[in-house]
PDB file of C-alpha atoms and ligand atoms in Angstrom:
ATOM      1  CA  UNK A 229      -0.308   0.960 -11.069  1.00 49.00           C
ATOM      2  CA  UNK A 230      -1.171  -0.603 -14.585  1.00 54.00           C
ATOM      3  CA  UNK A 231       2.255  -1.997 -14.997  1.00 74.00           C
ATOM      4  CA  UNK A 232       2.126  -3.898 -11.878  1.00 81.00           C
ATOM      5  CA  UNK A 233       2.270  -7.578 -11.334  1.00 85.00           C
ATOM      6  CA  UNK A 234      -0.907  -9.311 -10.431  1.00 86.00           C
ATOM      7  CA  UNK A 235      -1.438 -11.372  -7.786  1.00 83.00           C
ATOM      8  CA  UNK A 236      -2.215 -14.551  -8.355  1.00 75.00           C
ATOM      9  CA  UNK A 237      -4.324 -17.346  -6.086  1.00 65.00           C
ATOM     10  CA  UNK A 238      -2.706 -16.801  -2.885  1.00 64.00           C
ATOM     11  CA  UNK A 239      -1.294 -19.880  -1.429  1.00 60.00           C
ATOM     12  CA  UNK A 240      -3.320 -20.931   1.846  1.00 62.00           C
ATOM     13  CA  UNK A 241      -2.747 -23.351   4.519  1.00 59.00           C
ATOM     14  CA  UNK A 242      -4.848 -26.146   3.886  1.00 55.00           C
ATOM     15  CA  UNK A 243      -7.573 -26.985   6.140  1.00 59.00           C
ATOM     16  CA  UNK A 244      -7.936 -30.506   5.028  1.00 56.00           C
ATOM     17  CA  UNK A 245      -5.824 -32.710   3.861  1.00 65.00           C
ATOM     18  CA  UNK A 246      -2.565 -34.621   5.129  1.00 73.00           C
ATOM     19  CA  UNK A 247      -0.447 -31.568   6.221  1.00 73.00           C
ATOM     20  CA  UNK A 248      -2.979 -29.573   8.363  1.00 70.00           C
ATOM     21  CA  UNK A 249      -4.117 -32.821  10.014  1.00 75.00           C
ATOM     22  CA  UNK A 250      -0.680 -33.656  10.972  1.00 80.00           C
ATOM     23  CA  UNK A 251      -0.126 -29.689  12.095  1.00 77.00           C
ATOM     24  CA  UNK A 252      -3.838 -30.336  13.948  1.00 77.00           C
ATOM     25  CA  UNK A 253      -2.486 -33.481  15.658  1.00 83.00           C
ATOM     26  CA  UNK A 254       1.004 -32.031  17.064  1.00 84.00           C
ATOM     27  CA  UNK A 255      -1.562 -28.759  18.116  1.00 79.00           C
ATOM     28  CA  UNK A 256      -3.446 -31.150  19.898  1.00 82.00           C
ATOM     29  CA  UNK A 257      -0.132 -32.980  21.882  1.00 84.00           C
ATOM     30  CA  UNK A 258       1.434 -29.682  22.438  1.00 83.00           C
ATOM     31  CA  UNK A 259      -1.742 -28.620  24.504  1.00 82.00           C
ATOM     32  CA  UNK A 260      -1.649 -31.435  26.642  1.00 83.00           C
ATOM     33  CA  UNK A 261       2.062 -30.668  27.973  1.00 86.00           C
ATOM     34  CA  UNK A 262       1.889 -28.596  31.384  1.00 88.00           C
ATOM     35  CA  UNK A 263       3.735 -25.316  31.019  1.00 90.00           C
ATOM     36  CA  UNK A 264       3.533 -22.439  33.295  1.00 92.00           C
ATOM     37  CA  UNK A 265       0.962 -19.271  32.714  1.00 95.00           C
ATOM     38  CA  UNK A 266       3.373 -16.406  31.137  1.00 91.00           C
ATOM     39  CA  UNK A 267       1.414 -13.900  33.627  1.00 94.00           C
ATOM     40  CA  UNK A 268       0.992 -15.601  36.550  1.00 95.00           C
ATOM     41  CA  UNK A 269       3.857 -18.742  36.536  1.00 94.00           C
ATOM     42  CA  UNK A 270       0.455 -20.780  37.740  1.00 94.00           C
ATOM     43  CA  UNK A 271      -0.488 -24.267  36.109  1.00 93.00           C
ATOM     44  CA  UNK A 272      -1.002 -23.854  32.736  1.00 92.00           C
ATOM     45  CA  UNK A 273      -0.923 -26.285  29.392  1.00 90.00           C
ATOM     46  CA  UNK A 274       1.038 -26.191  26.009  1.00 88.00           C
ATOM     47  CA  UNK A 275       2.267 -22.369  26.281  1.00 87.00           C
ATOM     48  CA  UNK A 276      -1.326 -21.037  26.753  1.00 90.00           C
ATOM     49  CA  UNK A 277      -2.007 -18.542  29.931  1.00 95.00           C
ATOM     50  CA  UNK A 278      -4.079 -20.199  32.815  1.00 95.00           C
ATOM     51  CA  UNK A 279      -7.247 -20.597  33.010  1.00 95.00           C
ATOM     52  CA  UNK A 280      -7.788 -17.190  35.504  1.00 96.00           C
ATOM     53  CA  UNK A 281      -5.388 -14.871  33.304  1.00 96.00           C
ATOM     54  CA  UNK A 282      -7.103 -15.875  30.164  1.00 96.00           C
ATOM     55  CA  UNK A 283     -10.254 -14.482  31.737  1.00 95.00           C
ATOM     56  CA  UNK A 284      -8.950 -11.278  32.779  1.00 96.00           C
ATOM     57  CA  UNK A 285      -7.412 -10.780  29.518  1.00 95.00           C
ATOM     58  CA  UNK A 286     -10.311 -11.241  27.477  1.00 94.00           C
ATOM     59  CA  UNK A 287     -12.959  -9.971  29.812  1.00 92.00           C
ATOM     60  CA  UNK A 288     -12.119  -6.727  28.168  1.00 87.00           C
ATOM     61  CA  UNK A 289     -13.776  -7.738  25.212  1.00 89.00           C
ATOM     62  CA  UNK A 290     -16.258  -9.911  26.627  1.00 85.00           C
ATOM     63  CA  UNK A 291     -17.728  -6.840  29.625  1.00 83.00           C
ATOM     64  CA  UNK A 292     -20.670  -6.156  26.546  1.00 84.00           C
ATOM     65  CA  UNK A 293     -19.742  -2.290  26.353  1.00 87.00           C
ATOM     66  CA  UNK A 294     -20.518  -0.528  22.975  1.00 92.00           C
ATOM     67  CA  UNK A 295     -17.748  -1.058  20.540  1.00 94.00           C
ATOM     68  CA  UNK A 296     -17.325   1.370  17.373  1.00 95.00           C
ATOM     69  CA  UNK A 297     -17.999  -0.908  14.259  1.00 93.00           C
ATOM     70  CA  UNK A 298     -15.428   0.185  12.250  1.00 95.00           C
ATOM     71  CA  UNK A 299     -12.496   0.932  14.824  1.00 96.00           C
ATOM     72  CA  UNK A 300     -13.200  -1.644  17.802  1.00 95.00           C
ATOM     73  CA  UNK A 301     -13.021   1.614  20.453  1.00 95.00           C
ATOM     74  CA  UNK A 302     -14.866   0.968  23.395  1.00 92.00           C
ATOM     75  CA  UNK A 303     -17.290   4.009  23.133  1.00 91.00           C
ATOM     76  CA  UNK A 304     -18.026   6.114  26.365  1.00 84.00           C
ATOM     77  CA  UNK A 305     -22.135   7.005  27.125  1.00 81.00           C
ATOM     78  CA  UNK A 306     -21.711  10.047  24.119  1.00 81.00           C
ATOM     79  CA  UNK A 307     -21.371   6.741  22.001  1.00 83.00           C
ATOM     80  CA  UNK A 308     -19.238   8.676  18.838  1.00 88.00           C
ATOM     81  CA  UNK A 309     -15.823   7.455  18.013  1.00 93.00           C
ATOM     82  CA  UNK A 310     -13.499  10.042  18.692  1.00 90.00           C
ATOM     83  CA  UNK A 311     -10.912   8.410  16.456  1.00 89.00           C
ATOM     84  CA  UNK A 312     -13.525   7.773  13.488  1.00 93.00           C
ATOM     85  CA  UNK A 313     -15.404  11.284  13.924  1.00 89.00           C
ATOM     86  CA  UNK A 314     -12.266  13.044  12.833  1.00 84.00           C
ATOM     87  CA  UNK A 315     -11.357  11.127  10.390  1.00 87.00           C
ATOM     88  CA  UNK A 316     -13.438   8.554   7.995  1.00 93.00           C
ATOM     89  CA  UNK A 317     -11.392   5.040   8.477  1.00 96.00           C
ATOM     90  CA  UNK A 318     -10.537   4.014   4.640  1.00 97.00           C
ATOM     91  CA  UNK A 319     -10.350   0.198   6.698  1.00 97.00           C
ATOM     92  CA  UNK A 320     -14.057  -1.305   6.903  1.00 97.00           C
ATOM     93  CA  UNK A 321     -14.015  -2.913  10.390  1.00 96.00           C
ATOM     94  CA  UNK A 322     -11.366  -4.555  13.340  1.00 97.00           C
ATOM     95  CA  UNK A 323     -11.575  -7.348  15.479  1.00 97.00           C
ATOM     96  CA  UNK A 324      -8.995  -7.251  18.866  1.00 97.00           C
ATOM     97  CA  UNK A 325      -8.633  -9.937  21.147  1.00 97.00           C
ATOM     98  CA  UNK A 326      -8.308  -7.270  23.890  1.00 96.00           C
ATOM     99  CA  UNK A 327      -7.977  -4.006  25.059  1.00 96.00           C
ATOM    100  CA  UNK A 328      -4.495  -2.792  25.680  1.00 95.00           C
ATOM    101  CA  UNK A 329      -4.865  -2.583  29.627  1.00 94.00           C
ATOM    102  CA  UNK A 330      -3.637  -4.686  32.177  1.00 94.00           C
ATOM    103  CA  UNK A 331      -3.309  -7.352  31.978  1.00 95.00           C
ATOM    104  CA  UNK A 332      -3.065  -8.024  28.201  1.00 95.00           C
ATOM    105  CA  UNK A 333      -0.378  -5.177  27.904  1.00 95.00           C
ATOM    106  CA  UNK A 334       2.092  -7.160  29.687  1.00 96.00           C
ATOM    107  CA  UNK A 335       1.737 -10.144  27.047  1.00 96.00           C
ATOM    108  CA  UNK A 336       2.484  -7.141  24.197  1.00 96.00           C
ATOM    109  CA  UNK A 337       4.953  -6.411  25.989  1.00 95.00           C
ATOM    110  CA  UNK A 338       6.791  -9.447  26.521  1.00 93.00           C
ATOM    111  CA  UNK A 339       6.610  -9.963  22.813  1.00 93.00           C
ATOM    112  CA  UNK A 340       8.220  -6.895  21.642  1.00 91.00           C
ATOM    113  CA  UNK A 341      10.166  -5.338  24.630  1.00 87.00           C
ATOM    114  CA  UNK A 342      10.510  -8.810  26.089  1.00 85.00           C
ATOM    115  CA  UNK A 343      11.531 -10.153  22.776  1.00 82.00           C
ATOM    116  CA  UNK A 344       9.193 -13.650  23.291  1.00 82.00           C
ATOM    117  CA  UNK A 345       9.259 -14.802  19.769  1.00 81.00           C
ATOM    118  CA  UNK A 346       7.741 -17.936  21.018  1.00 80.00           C
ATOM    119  CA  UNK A 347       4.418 -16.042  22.818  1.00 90.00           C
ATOM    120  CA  UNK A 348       3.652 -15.037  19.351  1.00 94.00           C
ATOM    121  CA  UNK A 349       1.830 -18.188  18.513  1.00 93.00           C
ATOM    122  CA  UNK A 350      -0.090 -18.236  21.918  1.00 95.00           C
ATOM    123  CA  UNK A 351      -1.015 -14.345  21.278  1.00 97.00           C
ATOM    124  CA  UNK A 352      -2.670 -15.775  17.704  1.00 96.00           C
ATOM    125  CA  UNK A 353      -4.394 -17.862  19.344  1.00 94.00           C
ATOM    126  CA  UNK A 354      -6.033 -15.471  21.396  1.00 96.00           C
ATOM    127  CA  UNK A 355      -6.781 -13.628  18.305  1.00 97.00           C
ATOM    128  CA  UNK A 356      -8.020 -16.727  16.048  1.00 95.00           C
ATOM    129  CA  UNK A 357     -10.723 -16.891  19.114  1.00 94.00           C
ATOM    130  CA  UNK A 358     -11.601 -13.233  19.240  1.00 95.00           C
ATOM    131  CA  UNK A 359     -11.935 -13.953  15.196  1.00 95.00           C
ATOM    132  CA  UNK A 360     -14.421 -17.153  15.439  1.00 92.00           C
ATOM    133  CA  UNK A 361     -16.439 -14.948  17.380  1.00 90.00           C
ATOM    134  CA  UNK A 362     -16.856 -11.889  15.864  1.00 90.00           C
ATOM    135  CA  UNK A 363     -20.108 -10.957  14.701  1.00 84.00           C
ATOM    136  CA  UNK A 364     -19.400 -11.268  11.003  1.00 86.00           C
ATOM    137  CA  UNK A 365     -17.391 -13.632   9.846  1.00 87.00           C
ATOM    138  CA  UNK A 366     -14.375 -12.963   7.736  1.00 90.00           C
ATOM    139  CA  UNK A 367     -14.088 -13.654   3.881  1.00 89.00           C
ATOM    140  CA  UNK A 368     -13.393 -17.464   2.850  1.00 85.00           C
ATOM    141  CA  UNK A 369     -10.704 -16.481   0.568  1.00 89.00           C
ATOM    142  CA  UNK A 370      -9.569 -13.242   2.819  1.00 94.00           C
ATOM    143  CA  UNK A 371      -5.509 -12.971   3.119  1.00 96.00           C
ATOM    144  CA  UNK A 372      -3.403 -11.732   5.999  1.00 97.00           C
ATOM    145  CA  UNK A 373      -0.684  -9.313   5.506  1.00 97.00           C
ATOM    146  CA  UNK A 374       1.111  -8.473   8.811  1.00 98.00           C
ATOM    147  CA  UNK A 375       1.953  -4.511   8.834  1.00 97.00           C
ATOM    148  CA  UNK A 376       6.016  -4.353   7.763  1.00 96.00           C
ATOM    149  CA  UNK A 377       8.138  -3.324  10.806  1.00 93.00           C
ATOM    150  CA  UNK A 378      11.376  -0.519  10.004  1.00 91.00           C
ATOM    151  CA  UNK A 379      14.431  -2.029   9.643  1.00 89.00           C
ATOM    152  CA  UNK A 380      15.701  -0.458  12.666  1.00 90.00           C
ATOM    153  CA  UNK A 381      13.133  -2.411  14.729  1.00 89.00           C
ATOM    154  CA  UNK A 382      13.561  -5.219  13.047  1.00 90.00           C
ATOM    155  CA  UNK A 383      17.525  -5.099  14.299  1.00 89.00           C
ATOM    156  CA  UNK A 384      16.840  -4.053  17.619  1.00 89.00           C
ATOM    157  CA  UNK A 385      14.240  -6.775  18.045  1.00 88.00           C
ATOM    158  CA  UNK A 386      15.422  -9.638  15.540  1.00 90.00           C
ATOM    159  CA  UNK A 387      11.534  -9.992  14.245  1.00 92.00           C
ATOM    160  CA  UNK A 388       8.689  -8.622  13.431  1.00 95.00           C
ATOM    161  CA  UNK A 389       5.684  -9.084  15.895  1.00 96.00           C
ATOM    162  CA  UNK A 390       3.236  -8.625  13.650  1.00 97.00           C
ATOM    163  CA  UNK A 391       4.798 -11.010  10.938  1.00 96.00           C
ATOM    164  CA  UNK A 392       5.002 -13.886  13.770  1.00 96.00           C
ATOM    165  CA  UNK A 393       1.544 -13.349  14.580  1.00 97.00           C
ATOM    166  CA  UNK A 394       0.119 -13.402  11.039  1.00 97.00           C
ATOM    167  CA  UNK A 395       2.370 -16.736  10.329  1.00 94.00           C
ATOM    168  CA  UNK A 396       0.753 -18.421  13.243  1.00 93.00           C
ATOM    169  CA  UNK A 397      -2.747 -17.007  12.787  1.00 93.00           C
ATOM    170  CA  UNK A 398      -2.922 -18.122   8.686  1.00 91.00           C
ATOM    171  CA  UNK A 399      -1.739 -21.791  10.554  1.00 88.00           C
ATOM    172  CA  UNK A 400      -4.719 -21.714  13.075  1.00 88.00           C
ATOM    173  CA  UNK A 401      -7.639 -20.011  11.044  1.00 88.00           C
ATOM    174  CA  UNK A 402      -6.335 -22.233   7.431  1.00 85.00           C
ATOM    175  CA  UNK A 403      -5.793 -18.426   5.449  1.00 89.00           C
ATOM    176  CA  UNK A 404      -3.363 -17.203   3.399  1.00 91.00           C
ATOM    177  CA  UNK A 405      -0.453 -15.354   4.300  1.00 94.00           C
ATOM    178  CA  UNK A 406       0.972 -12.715   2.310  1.00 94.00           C
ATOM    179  CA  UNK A 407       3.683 -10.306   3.575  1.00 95.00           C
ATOM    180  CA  UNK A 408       5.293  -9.404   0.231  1.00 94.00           C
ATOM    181  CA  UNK A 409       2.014  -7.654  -0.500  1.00 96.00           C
ATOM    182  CA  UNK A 410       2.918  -4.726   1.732  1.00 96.00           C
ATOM    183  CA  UNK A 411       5.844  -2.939   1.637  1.00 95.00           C
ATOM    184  CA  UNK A 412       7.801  -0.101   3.709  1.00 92.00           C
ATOM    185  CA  UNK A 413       8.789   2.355   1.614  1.00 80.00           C
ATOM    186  CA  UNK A 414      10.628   3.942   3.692  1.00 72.00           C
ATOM    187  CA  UNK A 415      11.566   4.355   7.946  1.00 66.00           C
ATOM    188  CA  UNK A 416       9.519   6.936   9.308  1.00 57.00           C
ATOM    189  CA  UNK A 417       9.708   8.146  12.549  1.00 56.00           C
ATOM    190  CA  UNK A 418       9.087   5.391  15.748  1.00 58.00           C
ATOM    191  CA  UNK A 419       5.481   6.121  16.897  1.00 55.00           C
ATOM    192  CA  UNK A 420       5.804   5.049  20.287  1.00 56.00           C
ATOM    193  CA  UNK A 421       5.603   8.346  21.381  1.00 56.00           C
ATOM    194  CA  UNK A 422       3.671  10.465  19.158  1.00 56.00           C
ATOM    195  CA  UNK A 423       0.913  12.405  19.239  1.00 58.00           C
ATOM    196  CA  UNK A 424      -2.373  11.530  17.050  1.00 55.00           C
ATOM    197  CA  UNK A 425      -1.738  14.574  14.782  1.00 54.00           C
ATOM    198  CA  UNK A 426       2.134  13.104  14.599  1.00 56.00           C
ATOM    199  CA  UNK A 427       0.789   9.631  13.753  1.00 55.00           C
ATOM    200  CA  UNK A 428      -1.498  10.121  10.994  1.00 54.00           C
ATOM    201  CA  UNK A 429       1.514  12.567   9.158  1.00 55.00           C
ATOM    202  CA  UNK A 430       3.903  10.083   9.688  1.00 54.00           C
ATOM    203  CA  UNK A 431       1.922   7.012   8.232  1.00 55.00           C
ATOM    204  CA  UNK A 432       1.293   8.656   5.388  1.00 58.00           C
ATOM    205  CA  UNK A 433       3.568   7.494   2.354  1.00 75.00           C
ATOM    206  CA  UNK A 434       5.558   4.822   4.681  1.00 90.00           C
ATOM    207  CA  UNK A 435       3.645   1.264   2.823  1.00 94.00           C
ATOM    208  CA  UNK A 436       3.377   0.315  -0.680  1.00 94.00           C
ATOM    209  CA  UNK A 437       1.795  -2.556  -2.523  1.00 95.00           C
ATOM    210  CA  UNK A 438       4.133  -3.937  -5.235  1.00 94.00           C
ATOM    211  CA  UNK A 439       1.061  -5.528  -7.065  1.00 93.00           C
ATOM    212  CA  UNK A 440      -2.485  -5.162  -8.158  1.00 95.00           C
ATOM    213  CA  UNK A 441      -4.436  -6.961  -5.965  1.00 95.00           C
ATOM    214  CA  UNK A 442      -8.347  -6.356  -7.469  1.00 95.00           C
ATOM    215  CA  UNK A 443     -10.995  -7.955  -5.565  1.00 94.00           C
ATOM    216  CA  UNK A 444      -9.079  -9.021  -3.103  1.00 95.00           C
ATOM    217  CA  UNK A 445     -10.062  -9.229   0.606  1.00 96.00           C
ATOM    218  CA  UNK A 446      -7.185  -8.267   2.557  1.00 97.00           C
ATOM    219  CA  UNK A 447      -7.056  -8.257   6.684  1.00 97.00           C
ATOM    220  CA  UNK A 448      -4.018  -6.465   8.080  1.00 98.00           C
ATOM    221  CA  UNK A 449      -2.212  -7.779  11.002  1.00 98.00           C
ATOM    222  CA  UNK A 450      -0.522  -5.782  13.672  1.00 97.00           C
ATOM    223  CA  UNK A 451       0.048  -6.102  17.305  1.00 97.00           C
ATOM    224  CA  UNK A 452      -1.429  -2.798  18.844  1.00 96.00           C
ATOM    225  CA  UNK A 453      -3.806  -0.319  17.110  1.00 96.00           C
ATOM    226  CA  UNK A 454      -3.388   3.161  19.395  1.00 94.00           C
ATOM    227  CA  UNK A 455      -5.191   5.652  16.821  1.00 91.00           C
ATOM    228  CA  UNK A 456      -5.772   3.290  13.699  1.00 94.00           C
ATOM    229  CA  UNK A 457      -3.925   5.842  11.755  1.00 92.00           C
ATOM    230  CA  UNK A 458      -1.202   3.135  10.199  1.00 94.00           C
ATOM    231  CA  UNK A 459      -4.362   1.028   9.713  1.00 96.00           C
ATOM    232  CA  UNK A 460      -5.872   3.712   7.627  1.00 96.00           C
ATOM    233  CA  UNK A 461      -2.653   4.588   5.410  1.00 94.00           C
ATOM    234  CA  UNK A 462      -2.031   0.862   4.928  1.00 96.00           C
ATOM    235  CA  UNK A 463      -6.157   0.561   3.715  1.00 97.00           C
ATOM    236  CA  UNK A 464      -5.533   3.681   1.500  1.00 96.00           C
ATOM    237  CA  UNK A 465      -2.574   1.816  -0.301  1.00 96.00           C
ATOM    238  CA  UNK A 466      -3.890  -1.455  -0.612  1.00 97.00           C
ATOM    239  CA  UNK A 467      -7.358  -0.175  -2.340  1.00 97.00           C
ATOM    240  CA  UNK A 468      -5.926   2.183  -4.657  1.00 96.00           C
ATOM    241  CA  UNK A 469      -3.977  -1.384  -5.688  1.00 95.00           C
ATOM    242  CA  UNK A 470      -7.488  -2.712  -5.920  1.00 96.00           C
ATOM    243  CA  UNK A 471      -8.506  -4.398  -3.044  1.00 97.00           C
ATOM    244  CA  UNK A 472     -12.045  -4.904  -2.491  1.00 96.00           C
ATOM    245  CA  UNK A 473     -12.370  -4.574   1.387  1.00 97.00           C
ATOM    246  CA  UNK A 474      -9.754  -3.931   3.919  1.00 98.00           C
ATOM    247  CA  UNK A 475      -9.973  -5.140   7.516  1.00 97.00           C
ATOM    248  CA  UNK A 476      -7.954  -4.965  10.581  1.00 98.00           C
ATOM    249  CA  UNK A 477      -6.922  -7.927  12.946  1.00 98.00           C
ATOM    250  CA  UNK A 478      -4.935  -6.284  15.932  1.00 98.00           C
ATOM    251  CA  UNK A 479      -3.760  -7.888  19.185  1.00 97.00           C
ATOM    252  CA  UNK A 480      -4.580  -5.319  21.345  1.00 97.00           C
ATOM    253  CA  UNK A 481      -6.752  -1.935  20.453  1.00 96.00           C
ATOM    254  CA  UNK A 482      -5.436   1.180  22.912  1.00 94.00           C
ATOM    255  CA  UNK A 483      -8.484   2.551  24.968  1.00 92.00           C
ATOM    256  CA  UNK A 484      -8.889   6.107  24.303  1.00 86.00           C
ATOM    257  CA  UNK A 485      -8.829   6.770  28.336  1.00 73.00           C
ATOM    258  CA  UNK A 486      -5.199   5.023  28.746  1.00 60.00           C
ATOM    259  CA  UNK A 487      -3.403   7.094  25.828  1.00 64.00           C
ATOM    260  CA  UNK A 488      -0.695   9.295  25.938  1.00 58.00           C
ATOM    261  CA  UNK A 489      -1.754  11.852  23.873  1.00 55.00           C
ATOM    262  CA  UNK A 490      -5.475  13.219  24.437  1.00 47.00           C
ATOM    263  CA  UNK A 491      -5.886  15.545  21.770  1.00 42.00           C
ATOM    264  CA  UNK A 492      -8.213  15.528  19.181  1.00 35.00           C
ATOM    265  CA  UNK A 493      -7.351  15.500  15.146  1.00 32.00           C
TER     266      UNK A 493
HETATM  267 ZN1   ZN B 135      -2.062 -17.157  34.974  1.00 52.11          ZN
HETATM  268 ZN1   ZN B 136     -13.986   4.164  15.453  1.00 52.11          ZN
END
């Protein structure tokens, strides 16, 4: 790690100045154009879901249930986190705009099965609100690194979901993005259909951080969090590079009840 480059003062999107008020002003004459809701094909304005569908998919966050701190589970009346009891997240804390349920599971996946590049910026949008209202507030100087998809995925699906919603979110929230800071080292195996056991073994070793990054706040960007096991491989990485805190922003966090795979480890 000592011969590594250093990073340097991230570059940000500006929240004053010429350029953001000119990105502010086309923001503000996109959302007057009427588009259709991307659930529901009801009345909607500049790409964003309708009024109704925008409820449903946030009332999973909004229905006052007992979240874990660290991982963003919804905890059943036992209140323990089976995801964090077994294992002690090396992240410090996630925010999700929703639980992956109907019907925010159909916007995740028209993004990636669907391959609706263009819903990313609507989906960070959903997430830059879930952000302004979290309980604490994320670091002034905090940077966004979107998780790296394989290469395979990548040419199956022409982007990467995460990377789209990272660029969008550093536009909307004024933060810095920084993909290069996270690396895959190497494929791995898909994890669509793995069990938790299989997850955490096959995060481990896939990322790297090419540079030091000491002090730095760093918030990871992904699309779904299932078991936060990539979450916690990823936050392993980027603080042995350094990094002071390590936090998670994820479209969608997988309720334990709805996974695939129900054993413990
Ligand atoms: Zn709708
Ligand atoms: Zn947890």
């Amino acid at each position: 790690m000592a011969d590594l480059p250093v990073l340097r003062e991230p570059a940000r999107y500006p929240r004053v100045g010429l350029r953001h008020r000119f990105y502010l002003a086309c923001q503000a004459g996109i959302a007057l154009v009427p588009t259709s809701c991307v659930l529901c094909q009801g009345r909607a304005k500049g790409g964003s879901l309708c009024v109704f569908c925008h409820a449903a998919v946030m009332r999973s966050m909004l229905d006052g249930r007992p979240r874990c701190l660290a991982c963003c589970l919804a905890l059943d009346a036992a209140m323990q986190c089976p995801d964090c009891v077994q294992r002690l997240p090396a992240f410090d804390r996630v925010i999700a705009a929703f639980d992956y349920a109907a019907p925010g599971d159909l916007l995740i996946h028209y993004l990636k099965a669907g391959r609706r590049f263009t819903s990313a910026a609507m989906l960070a949008g959903l997430l830059a609100q879930a952000v302004r209202h979290a309980t604490l507030a994320l670091p002034d100087d905090a940077i966004l690194v979107p998780v790296p998809a394989s290469r395979a995925s990548i040419r199956e699906r022409g982007f990467n979901p995460a990377a789209e919603v990272a660029r969008c979110l550093a536009r909307q929230l004024g933060m810095a993005c920084r993909p290069g800071l996270l690396l895959r080292a190497q494929e791995g195996r898909r994890q669509t259909h793995l069990g938790r056991i299989e997850r955490v073994s096959s995060s481990l070793a896939l990322y790297s951080c090419p540079m030091r990054v000491d002090g730095a706040a760093i918030v990871v960007v992904d699309d779904v969090m299932t078991t936060g096991s990539t979450l916690h491989s990823i936050a392993q990485v980027l603080k042995a590079a350094g990094a002071a805190s390590v936090c998670g922003l994820v479209l969608a966090r997988t309720p334990y009840v709805s996974r695939p795979d129900q054993q413990p480890g």
